[in-house]
Short mmCIF file of C-alpha atoms in Angstrom, two decimals:
data_model
loop_
_atom_site.label_atom_id
_atom_site.label_comp_id
_atom_site.label_asym_id
_atom_site.label_seq_id
_atom_site.Cartn_x
_atom_site.Cartn_y
_atom_site.Cartn_z
CA MET A 251 -1.02 4.54 10.64
CA SER A 252 -3.79 3.32 8.08
CA ILE A 253 -3.52 2.32 4.22
CA HIS A 254 -6.20 3.12 1.83
CA VAL A 255 -6.32 1.97 -1.78
CA VAL A 256 -8.81 3.00 -4.26
CA ASP A 257 -9.04 1.77 -7.87
CA VAL A 258 -9.61 5.23 -9.40
CA ALA A 259 -10.27 3.47 -12.96
CA SER A 260 -13.62 1.83 -11.33
CA GLY A 261 -13.98 4.11 -8.59
CA GLN A 262 -14.04 1.17 -5.88
CA VAL A 263 -11.82 0.27 -3.30
CA ALA A 264 -9.10 -2.34 -4.30
CA GLU A 265 -10.48 -5.15 -2.21
CA GLY A 266 -8.31 -7.99 -2.11
CA MET A 267 -4.98 -6.24 -3.22
CA VAL A 268 -2.12 -7.84 -1.26
CA VAL A 269 -0.11 -5.28 0.46
CA ARG A 270 3.13 -5.75 2.88
CA VAL A 271 4.76 -3.24 5.19
CA ARG A 272 8.17 -3.41 6.52
CA ARG A 273 11.13 -1.33 8.29
CA LEU A 274 13.53 -0.55 5.50
CA GLY A 275 16.15 -3.41 5.72
CA GLY A 276 14.00 -5.63 7.89
CA GLU A 277 11.27 -8.10 8.48
CA TRP A 278 7.48 -7.47 7.28
CA LEU A 279 5.77 -6.15 10.04
CA CYS A 280 2.31 -6.49 8.44
CA GLN A 281 1.01 -8.51 5.52
CA GLY A 282 -2.70 -8.73 4.29
CA ARG A 283 -5.35 -7.76 1.92
CA ILE A 284 -7.06 -4.62 1.45
CA GLY A 285 -10.66 -5.10 2.67
CA GLY A 286 -13.94 -3.82 1.55
CA ASN A 287 -13.65 -0.45 3.43
CA GLY A 288 -10.70 0.10 1.18
CA LEU A 289 -8.27 -0.20 4.41
CA LEU A 290 -5.43 -2.85 4.83
CA ASP A 291 -6.85 -5.36 7.22
CA GLY A 292 -4.58 -6.23 10.27
CA LEU A 293 -2.47 -3.03 10.06
CA PRO A 294 -3.88 -1.44 13.56
CA ALA A 295 -2.98 -4.79 15.50
CA CYS A 296 0.77 -4.39 14.34
CA ALA A 297 1.02 -0.60 14.59
CA ALA A 298 2.71 -0.90 17.89
CA SER A 299 5.52 -2.07 15.79
CA PHE A 300 6.00 1.52 14.28
CA GLY A 301 8.74 3.87 15.58
CA PRO A 302 10.59 6.53 13.85
CA GLY A 303 12.10 5.25 11.01
CA LEU A 304 12.31 4.69 7.18
CA TYR A 305 9.60 2.07 5.88
CA GLU A 306 8.45 0.41 2.72
CA VAL A 307 4.98 -0.42 1.40
CA GLU A 308 4.76 -3.22 -1.54
CA LEU A 309 1.13 -3.34 -3.33
CA ASP A 310 0.76 -6.26 -5.64
CA VAL A 311 -0.77 -4.07 -8.39
CA ALA A 312 -0.49 -6.40 -11.56
CA ALA A 313 -1.68 -9.33 -9.78
CA PHE A 314 -4.69 -7.57 -8.43
CA TYR A 315 -5.72 -6.04 -11.70
CA ARG A 316 -5.19 -9.74 -13.52
CA GLN A 317 -7.50 -11.11 -10.96
CA GLN A 318 -10.14 -8.40 -11.70
CA GLY A 319 -9.82 -9.59 -15.32
CA GLN A 320 -7.99 -6.87 -16.84
CA VAL A 321 -5.45 -8.04 -19.56
CA LEU A 322 -1.89 -6.57 -19.05
CA PRO A 323 1.17 -6.87 -20.88
CA THR A 324 3.71 -9.69 -20.14
CA GLN A 325 5.58 -7.16 -18.36
CA PRO A 326 3.10 -4.84 -16.66
CA PHE A 327 3.89 -0.85 -16.14
CA LEU A 328 3.14 -1.35 -12.43
CA ASP A 329 3.92 -4.84 -11.04
CA VAL A 330 4.64 -4.72 -7.42
CA LEU A 331 4.65 -1.42 -6.21
CA VAL A 332 7.00 0.02 -3.68
CA TYR A 333 6.64 2.93 -1.81
CA ARG A 334 9.25 4.35 0.84
CA PHE A 335 8.21 6.73 3.41
CA GLY A 336 9.39 7.87 6.74
CA LEU A 337 7.81 8.28 10.26
CA ASP A 338 9.10 11.13 12.45
CA ASP A 339 6.87 11.12 15.38
CA PRO A 340 5.02 7.76 15.74
CA ARG A 341 2.46 9.32 18.01
CA GLN A 342 0.82 11.29 15.04
CA HIS A 343 -1.73 9.35 12.77
CA TYR A 344 0.03 8.79 9.22
CA HIS A 345 -2.61 7.98 6.69
CA LEU A 346 -1.42 6.53 3.37
CA PRO A 347 -4.19 6.80 0.74
CA PHE A 348 -3.16 5.16 -2.51
CA LYS A 349 -5.12 6.26 -5.73
CA LEU A 350 -4.11 3.98 -8.65
CA THR A 351 -4.63 2.17 -11.68
CA ALA A 352 -2.69 -0.58 -13.47
CA TRP A 353 -0.88 2.61 -15.17
CA GLY A 354 -0.14 5.00 -12.57
CA VAL A 355 -0.26 5.88 -8.53
CA SER A 356 -0.93 8.94 -6.26
CA CYS A 357 -0.05 8.87 -2.65
CA PHE A 358 0.46 11.40 -0.07
CA ARG A 359 0.17 11.79 3.63
CA GLY A 360 -3.41 12.20 4.36
CA GLY A 361 -4.61 13.23 7.69
CA ALA A 362 -7.47 10.72 8.58
#
């Protein structure tokens, strides 16, 4: 499993964005920041924790953009983005490439 986040407004990876991953209804399996390569640091180390089931990824979108100096409304359009997905066969590679701005997001299962 891998998570990649790009700020499409700037054309750069969302380095420093806080991201958390958990099994639905369970404890956090992995928490960290997006690194300079655009990937969630530390995710490969917790990959053995992923079995078939439902999961959630949380991305701290508003906090990231505020740290970048972007002025957002008091109530941002995207604050903490929650993305729910399922793993059927954890032997396969599930790549989640998030493309976002402070106003929108796109994600799909990639094949990387």
